[in-house]
Amino acid sequence: MKFLAKLNEIKSRHPDKKISIIIGFPVEHSLSPAMHNNAYKDLKIYDEYAYDKLEVKEDELREFFVDLKHFNIINGCIIGLTCTMPHKINIIQYLDSLGDEAKVIKAVNSVFFDGQKYIGYNTDWYGIERPFKERGIHINNKKVAIIGAGGASRACVYAFKKNDCLISIFNRTIEKAKVLAEEFGCEAFELKDNDDKIGENDIIVNMTNVGMGDLVGKSPVKKEVLKKNHIIFECIYKPSETKLAEYAKEVGAEVILGYEMLLYQGVKQFEIYTSKIPRVEAMKEVL
Ligand code: ATR
């Protein structure tokens, strides 16, 4: 029942609106509410929609969902639920159905409540694919090194597999890389001592925490393996420029920064929650 009071508080902050919330832990510094609210204002639908946040820890997800369902039977106003760390995989058991991409990726970052059912979608893969398209870079058949084998990496493997890329997954825990690689038909390697192998690829993607939090200033690969013709994709947006991005710029490589993934997964999510297309600039200007 703990979350009922919190959901009521959120409702009272946004009376008579269709509300989306981002849940996770930590969630305090999430940029998603600002990004979506700015786009609602830009489309002049802010009197109809609002986007808020709510801290839900890993072991609280079940209680949260029970309370949410209860709340929505009476109120029905929470229409969107954005899941960030650590809920992207665990949330699936509470949903009524999944969109096509989420079914394959087996991770959900966006839940839409249509008034009856909770439907899970994954838009992270779109946040990975679109920055390449924006630059006119064709990724078909490219060799890609994905560093990390967690939830974000699943969407990443899907995005590159969809474009017929040759994918190698590098992870600190090799067993996790092997499971993911087997599922999607890729190769798996241990991250440690494999920098040269990572350097043999066209695109190098960081999907680990290395570079943020306690690991600020650290890079998952040595600078020496990065070359001018590499494309580096970073998923971390805080700090805005990681050590890996800094190295990549120093060697003259193309860099796609973490905020771009955040932006475009949000663009697709906005479409799911509102059935409207946001202006990308309106979402981007608050990042
Ligand atoms: P997300 O949903 O963001 O992908 P996750 O599922 O917790 O989060 O995955 C985190 C990834 O970062 C994992 O690949 C993890 O490696 P392990 O599978 O070995 O745990 C990786 N990671 C986290 N800290 C790391 C570190 N210090 N060095 C290397 N990899 C690290």
Short mmCIF file of C-alpha atoms and ligand atoms in Angstrom, two decimals:
data_model
loop_
_atom_site.label_atom_id
_atom_site.label_comp_id
_atom_site.label_asym_id
_atom_site.label_seq_id
_atom_site.Cartn_x
_atom_site.Cartn_y
_atom_site.Cartn_z
CA MET A 1 0.00 0.00 0.00
CA LYS A 2 3.05 2.22 0.35
CA PHE A 3 2.92 3.35 -3.28
CA LEU A 4 -0.79 4.25 -3.28
CA ALA A 5 -0.06 7.41 -1.30
CA LYS A 6 2.81 8.27 -3.64
CA LEU A 7 0.67 7.71 -6.74
CA ASN A 8 -2.05 9.91 -5.24
CA GLU A 9 0.55 12.61 -4.61
CA ILE A 10 1.63 12.43 -8.25
CA LYS A 11 -1.99 12.64 -9.38
CA SER A 12 -2.60 15.71 -7.23
CA ARG A 13 0.44 17.38 -8.82
CA HIS A 14 -1.11 16.85 -12.27
CA PRO A 15 -4.90 16.98 -11.89
CA ASP A 16 -6.96 15.70 -14.84
CA LYS A 17 -3.87 14.82 -16.89
CA LYS A 18 -2.68 11.60 -18.54
CA ILE A 19 0.43 10.89 -16.52
CA SER A 20 3.60 8.95 -17.33
CA ILE A 21 6.20 8.18 -14.69
CA ILE A 22 9.72 6.87 -14.76
CA ILE A 23 10.43 4.27 -12.08
CA GLY A 24 13.80 2.95 -11.01
CA PHE A 25 16.62 3.37 -8.58
CA PRO A 26 18.35 5.75 -8.72
CA VAL A 27 15.84 7.93 -10.54
CA GLU A 28 16.28 11.34 -8.91
CA HIS A 29 18.52 12.74 -11.66
CA SER A 30 16.64 11.26 -14.62
CA LEU A 31 16.32 13.67 -17.53
CA SER A 32 13.25 11.90 -18.97
CA PRO A 33 10.62 14.05 -17.18
CA ALA A 34 12.19 17.31 -18.43
CA MET A 35 12.57 15.88 -21.93
CA HIS A 36 8.94 14.76 -22.25
CA ASN A 37 7.37 17.72 -20.42
CA ASN A 38 9.21 20.12 -22.71
CA ALA A 39 7.88 18.28 -25.75
CA TYR A 40 4.32 18.37 -24.32
CA LYS A 41 4.66 22.14 -23.91
CA ASP A 42 6.09 22.45 -27.40
CA LEU A 43 3.10 20.57 -28.89
CA LYS A 44 0.75 22.56 -26.64
CA ILE A 45 -0.57 19.40 -24.98
CA TYR A 46 0.84 20.12 -21.50
CA ASP A 47 -2.70 20.67 -20.19
CA GLU A 48 -3.42 17.06 -21.19
CA TYR A 49 -0.17 15.20 -20.40
CA ALA A 50 2.47 15.20 -17.62
CA TYR A 51 5.59 13.15 -16.90
CA ASP A 52 6.90 12.56 -13.36
CA LYS A 53 9.28 10.23 -11.54
CA LEU A 54 9.06 7.78 -8.66
CA GLU A 55 11.79 5.91 -6.83
CA VAL A 56 11.11 2.16 -6.88
CA LYS A 57 13.89 -0.11 -5.64
CA GLU A 58 14.59 -3.58 -6.99
CA ASP A 59 12.74 -5.44 -4.22
CA GLU A 60 9.77 -3.05 -4.33
CA LEU A 61 8.64 -3.71 -7.90
CA ARG A 62 5.98 -6.26 -7.00
CA GLU A 63 4.43 -4.02 -4.35
CA PHE A 64 4.56 -1.07 -6.74
CA PHE A 65 2.75 -2.96 -9.47
CA VAL A 66 0.02 -4.24 -7.15
CA ASP A 67 -0.55 -0.65 -5.99
CA LEU A 68 -0.42 0.74 -9.53
CA LYS A 69 -3.08 -1.70 -10.77
CA HIS A 70 -5.27 -0.87 -7.80
CA PHE A 71 -4.76 2.86 -8.33
CA ASN A 72 -5.50 2.70 -12.04
CA ILE A 73 -8.75 0.72 -11.58
CA ILE A 74 -10.07 3.75 -9.70
CA ASN A 75 -8.20 6.56 -11.44
CA GLY A 76 -6.88 5.22 -14.78
CA CYS A 77 -4.61 8.24 -15.19
CA ILE A 78 -1.16 6.61 -15.19
CA ILE A 79 -0.86 5.77 -18.89
CA GLY A 80 2.91 5.42 -19.27
CA LEU A 81 5.50 3.70 -17.16
CA THR A 82 9.14 4.09 -18.07
CA CYS A 83 11.44 1.49 -16.54
CA THR A 84 15.04 2.17 -15.92
CA MET A 85 17.66 0.31 -13.88
CA PRO A 86 17.08 -2.25 -12.35
CA HIS A 87 13.56 -3.09 -13.63
CA LYS A 88 13.85 -3.59 -17.40
CA ILE A 89 13.77 -7.38 -17.24
CA ASN A 90 11.83 -8.06 -14.02
CA ILE A 91 8.90 -5.86 -15.07
CA ILE A 92 7.91 -8.33 -17.81
CA GLN A 93 6.21 -10.75 -15.39
CA TYR A 94 3.65 -8.09 -14.42
CA LEU A 95 2.61 -7.14 -17.98
CA ASP A 96 -0.30 -8.40 -20.11
CA SER A 97 1.55 -8.42 -23.44
CA LEU A 98 4.71 -7.30 -25.20
CA GLY A 99 5.43 -5.42 -28.42
CA ASP A 100 7.34 -7.29 -31.15
CA GLU A 101 10.80 -5.88 -30.35
CA ALA A 102 10.39 -6.34 -26.58
CA LYS A 103 9.47 -9.99 -27.18
CA VAL A 104 12.80 -10.62 -28.90
CA ILE A 105 14.92 -8.34 -26.71
CA LYS A 106 13.28 -9.69 -23.52
CA ALA A 107 13.63 -6.30 -21.84
CA VAL A 108 11.13 -3.46 -21.51
CA ASN A 109 11.76 0.24 -21.00
CA SER A 110 8.27 1.58 -21.81
CA VAL A 111 4.89 0.31 -20.59
CA PHE A 112 1.66 1.70 -22.03
CA PHE A 113 -1.63 1.29 -20.16
CA ASP A 114 -4.46 1.37 -22.70
CA GLY A 115 -7.18 1.53 -20.04
CA GLN A 116 -7.37 -2.25 -19.71
CA LYS A 117 -4.00 -3.81 -20.34
CA TYR A 118 -0.35 -3.11 -19.59
CA ILE A 119 1.70 -3.49 -22.77
CA GLY A 120 5.51 -3.56 -22.66
CA TYR A 121 7.70 -2.03 -25.37
CA ASN A 122 11.40 -1.62 -25.91
CA THR A 123 12.57 1.63 -27.50
CA ASP A 124 16.24 1.41 -26.44
CA TRP A 125 17.13 -0.34 -29.72
CA TYR A 126 15.76 2.68 -31.61
CA GLY A 127 17.92 4.98 -29.46
CA ILE A 128 20.92 3.02 -30.73
CA GLU A 129 19.96 2.79 -34.42
CA ARG A 130 18.73 6.33 -35.06
CA PRO A 131 21.94 8.29 -34.23
CA PHE A 132 23.68 6.37 -37.03
CA LYS A 133 20.82 7.18 -39.43
CA GLU A 134 20.95 10.85 -38.42
CA ARG A 135 24.60 10.90 -39.52
CA GLY A 136 23.86 9.04 -42.75
CA ILE A 137 26.06 6.15 -41.57
CA HIS A 138 25.00 2.79 -43.01
CA ILE A 139 25.69 0.14 -40.43
CA ASN A 140 24.69 -2.85 -42.55
CA ASN A 141 27.21 -5.68 -42.43
CA LYS A 142 29.60 -3.72 -40.18
CA LYS A 143 31.74 -5.49 -37.60
CA VAL A 144 30.57 -4.43 -34.14
CA ALA A 145 32.13 -4.92 -30.70
CA ILE A 146 29.53 -4.63 -27.95
CA ILE A 147 31.09 -4.22 -24.51
CA GLY A 148 28.72 -5.45 -21.80
CA ALA A 149 26.09 -8.18 -21.63
CA GLY A 150 23.37 -6.68 -19.41
CA GLY A 151 19.88 -5.40 -20.20
CA ALA A 152 21.04 -2.49 -22.36
CA SER A 153 23.28 -4.82 -24.37
CA ARG A 154 20.27 -6.95 -25.32
CA ALA A 155 18.63 -3.98 -27.10
CA CYS A 156 21.99 -3.19 -28.64
CA VAL A 157 22.48 -6.69 -30.04
CA TYR A 158 18.95 -6.51 -31.48
CA ALA A 159 19.60 -3.13 -33.18
CA PHE A 160 22.80 -4.31 -34.88
CA LYS A 161 21.50 -7.78 -35.69
CA LYS A 162 18.51 -6.15 -37.43
CA ASN A 163 21.09 -4.51 -39.70
CA ASP A 164 22.95 -7.75 -40.42
CA CYS A 165 26.06 -6.75 -38.49
CA LEU A 166 28.74 -9.18 -37.40
CA ILE A 167 28.66 -8.86 -33.62
CA SER A 168 31.21 -9.77 -30.95
CA ILE A 169 30.19 -9.36 -27.31
CA PHE A 170 32.88 -8.60 -24.73
CA ASN A 171 32.00 -8.86 -21.06
CA ARG A 172 33.74 -8.94 -17.70
CA THR A 173 31.75 -12.08 -16.89
CA ILE A 174 32.26 -14.32 -19.91
CA GLU A 175 29.36 -16.65 -19.04
CA LYS A 176 26.86 -13.81 -19.48
CA ALA A 177 28.38 -12.86 -22.83
CA LYS A 178 28.15 -16.50 -23.96
CA VAL A 179 24.44 -16.78 -23.07
CA LEU A 180 23.62 -13.58 -24.98
CA ALA A 181 25.83 -14.52 -27.93
CA GLU A 182 24.25 -17.94 -28.24
CA GLU A 183 20.75 -16.47 -28.16
CA PHE A 184 21.44 -14.00 -30.99
CA GLY A 185 24.10 -15.88 -32.98
CA CYS A 186 27.15 -13.74 -32.08
CA GLU A 187 30.64 -14.40 -30.74
CA ALA A 188 31.53 -13.99 -27.06
CA PHE A 189 34.80 -12.93 -25.44
CA GLU A 190 36.06 -11.98 -22.03
CA LEU A 191 36.61 -8.22 -21.75
CA LYS A 192 39.93 -8.52 -19.94
CA ASP A 193 43.04 -8.65 -22.17
CA ASN A 194 41.03 -8.49 -25.40
CA ASP A 195 41.54 -4.85 -26.35
CA ASP A 196 43.24 -5.76 -29.63
CA LYS A 197 40.32 -7.94 -30.63
CA ILE A 198 37.91 -5.09 -29.82
CA GLY A 199 40.01 -2.82 -32.05
CA GLU A 200 39.46 -5.14 -35.05
CA ASN A 201 35.85 -3.94 -35.35
CA ASP A 202 34.32 -0.99 -37.24
CA ILE A 203 32.00 0.09 -34.43
CA ILE A 204 32.80 -0.12 -30.71
CA VAL A 205 29.88 0.22 -28.30
CA ASN A 206 30.10 0.70 -24.55
CA MET A 207 27.04 -0.70 -22.76
CA THR A 208 28.69 -1.05 -19.33
CA ASN A 209 28.86 1.26 -16.31
CA VAL A 210 32.56 1.82 -16.92
CA GLY A 211 32.89 5.61 -17.12
CA MET A 212 30.10 6.62 -14.71
CA GLY A 213 29.49 6.72 -10.95
CA ASP A 214 32.44 5.24 -9.09
CA LEU A 215 34.02 4.45 -12.46
CA VAL A 216 34.18 8.03 -13.80
CA GLY A 217 37.52 8.56 -15.55
CA LYS A 218 37.83 4.87 -16.51
CA SER A 219 37.50 3.49 -20.04
CA PRO A 220 36.51 -0.09 -20.95
CA VAL A 221 39.21 -0.07 -23.69
CA LYS A 222 42.75 1.30 -23.94
CA LYS A 223 43.29 4.42 -26.02
CA GLU A 224 45.95 2.62 -28.10
CA VAL A 225 43.41 0.38 -29.85
CA LEU A 226 41.20 3.25 -31.01
CA LYS A 227 41.75 4.46 -34.57
CA LYS A 228 40.48 7.36 -36.68
CA ASN A 229 38.19 5.11 -38.74
CA HIS A 230 36.38 3.66 -35.70
CA ILE A 231 32.90 4.75 -34.71
CA ILE A 232 32.50 4.82 -30.94
CA PHE A 233 29.03 4.59 -29.40
CA GLU A 234 28.76 5.47 -25.71
CA CYS A 235 25.60 4.73 -23.70
CA ILE A 236 26.62 6.81 -20.64
CA TYR A 237 25.23 10.37 -20.56
CA LYS A 238 26.44 11.38 -17.11
CA PRO A 239 29.17 12.59 -17.41
CA SER A 240 28.28 13.96 -20.85
CA GLU A 241 31.74 13.02 -22.10
CA THR A 242 33.32 9.84 -20.73
CA LYS A 243 36.97 8.84 -20.82
CA LEU A 244 36.19 6.55 -23.78
CA ALA A 245 34.56 9.45 -25.68
CA GLU A 246 37.55 11.65 -24.84
CA TYR A 247 40.00 9.04 -26.16
CA ALA A 248 37.91 8.59 -29.31
CA LYS A 249 37.90 12.33 -30.00
CA GLU A 250 41.66 12.50 -29.42
CA VAL A 251 42.30 9.91 -32.13
CA GLY A 252 39.82 11.60 -34.48
CA ALA A 253 37.17 8.86 -34.41
CA GLU A 254 33.46 9.55 -34.87
CA VAL A 255 31.76 9.57 -31.45
CA ILE A 256 28.09 9.10 -30.64
CA LEU A 257 27.53 10.38 -27.11
CA GLY A 258 25.17 8.83 -24.56
CA TYR A 259 22.59 11.64 -24.63
CA GLU A 260 21.67 10.64 -28.19
CA MET A 261 20.51 7.18 -27.12
CA LEU A 262 18.52 8.78 -24.29
CA LEU A 263 16.98 11.27 -26.72
CA TYR A 264 15.86 8.86 -29.42
CA GLN A 265 14.59 6.13 -27.11
CA GLY A 266 12.53 8.97 -25.60
CA VAL A 267 11.25 10.13 -28.99
CA LYS A 268 9.90 6.65 -29.77
CA GLN A 269 8.49 6.35 -26.26
CA PHE A 270 6.68 9.69 -26.62
CA GLU A 271 4.93 8.31 -29.73
CA ILE A 272 3.81 5.22 -27.78
CA TYR A 273 2.46 7.21 -24.82
CA THR A 274 0.68 9.97 -26.79
CA SER A 275 0.24 8.69 -30.39
CA LYS A 276 1.83 12.00 -31.39
CA ILE A 277 5.22 12.76 -32.94
CA PRO A 278 7.36 15.10 -30.82
CA ARG A 279 9.72 17.72 -32.20
CA VAL A 280 13.17 16.25 -31.56
CA GLU A 281 14.69 19.69 -30.87
CA ALA A 282 12.16 20.27 -28.07
CA MET A 283 13.31 17.09 -26.33
CA LYS A 284 16.98 17.74 -27.05
CA GLU A 285 17.17 21.29 -25.72
CA VAL A 286 16.80 20.19 -22.07
CA LEU A 287 19.59 17.60 -22.26
P1 ATR B 1 22.11 -2.38 -17.96
O1 ATR B 1 20.64 -2.69 -17.83
O2 ATR B 1 22.39 -0.91 -17.95
O3 ATR B 1 22.74 -3.09 -19.10
P2 ATR B 1 23.23 -4.35 -16.17
O4 ATR B 1 22.25 -5.35 -16.70
O5 ATR B 1 23.45 -4.27 -14.71
O6 ATR B 1 22.79 -2.88 -16.59
O7 ATR B 1 24.63 -4.58 -16.93
C1 ATR B 1 25.78 -3.88 -16.58
C2 ATR B 1 26.93 -4.28 -17.50
O8 ATR B 1 28.08 -3.52 -17.12
C3 ATR B 1 27.32 -5.75 -17.38
O9 ATR B 1 27.77 -6.20 -18.64
C4 ATR B 1 28.47 -5.69 -16.37
O10 ATR B 1 29.38 -6.76 -16.47
P3 ATR B 1 29.13 -8.14 -15.66
O11 ATR B 1 28.14 -8.93 -16.47
O12 ATR B 1 30.45 -8.78 -15.58
O13 ATR B 1 28.58 -7.75 -14.29
C5 ATR B 1 29.16 -4.42 -16.81
N1 ATR B 1 30.00 -3.86 -15.76
C6 ATR B 1 29.60 -3.27 -14.61
N2 ATR B 1 30.67 -2.86 -13.90
C7 ATR B 1 31.76 -3.21 -14.60
C8 ATR B 1 33.17 -3.06 -14.40
N3 ATR B 1 33.66 -2.47 -13.31
N4 ATR B 1 34.00 -3.54 -15.36
C9 ATR B 1 33.52 -4.13 -16.48
N5 ATR B 1 32.21 -4.30 -16.72
C10 ATR B 1 31.34 -3.85 -15.81
#
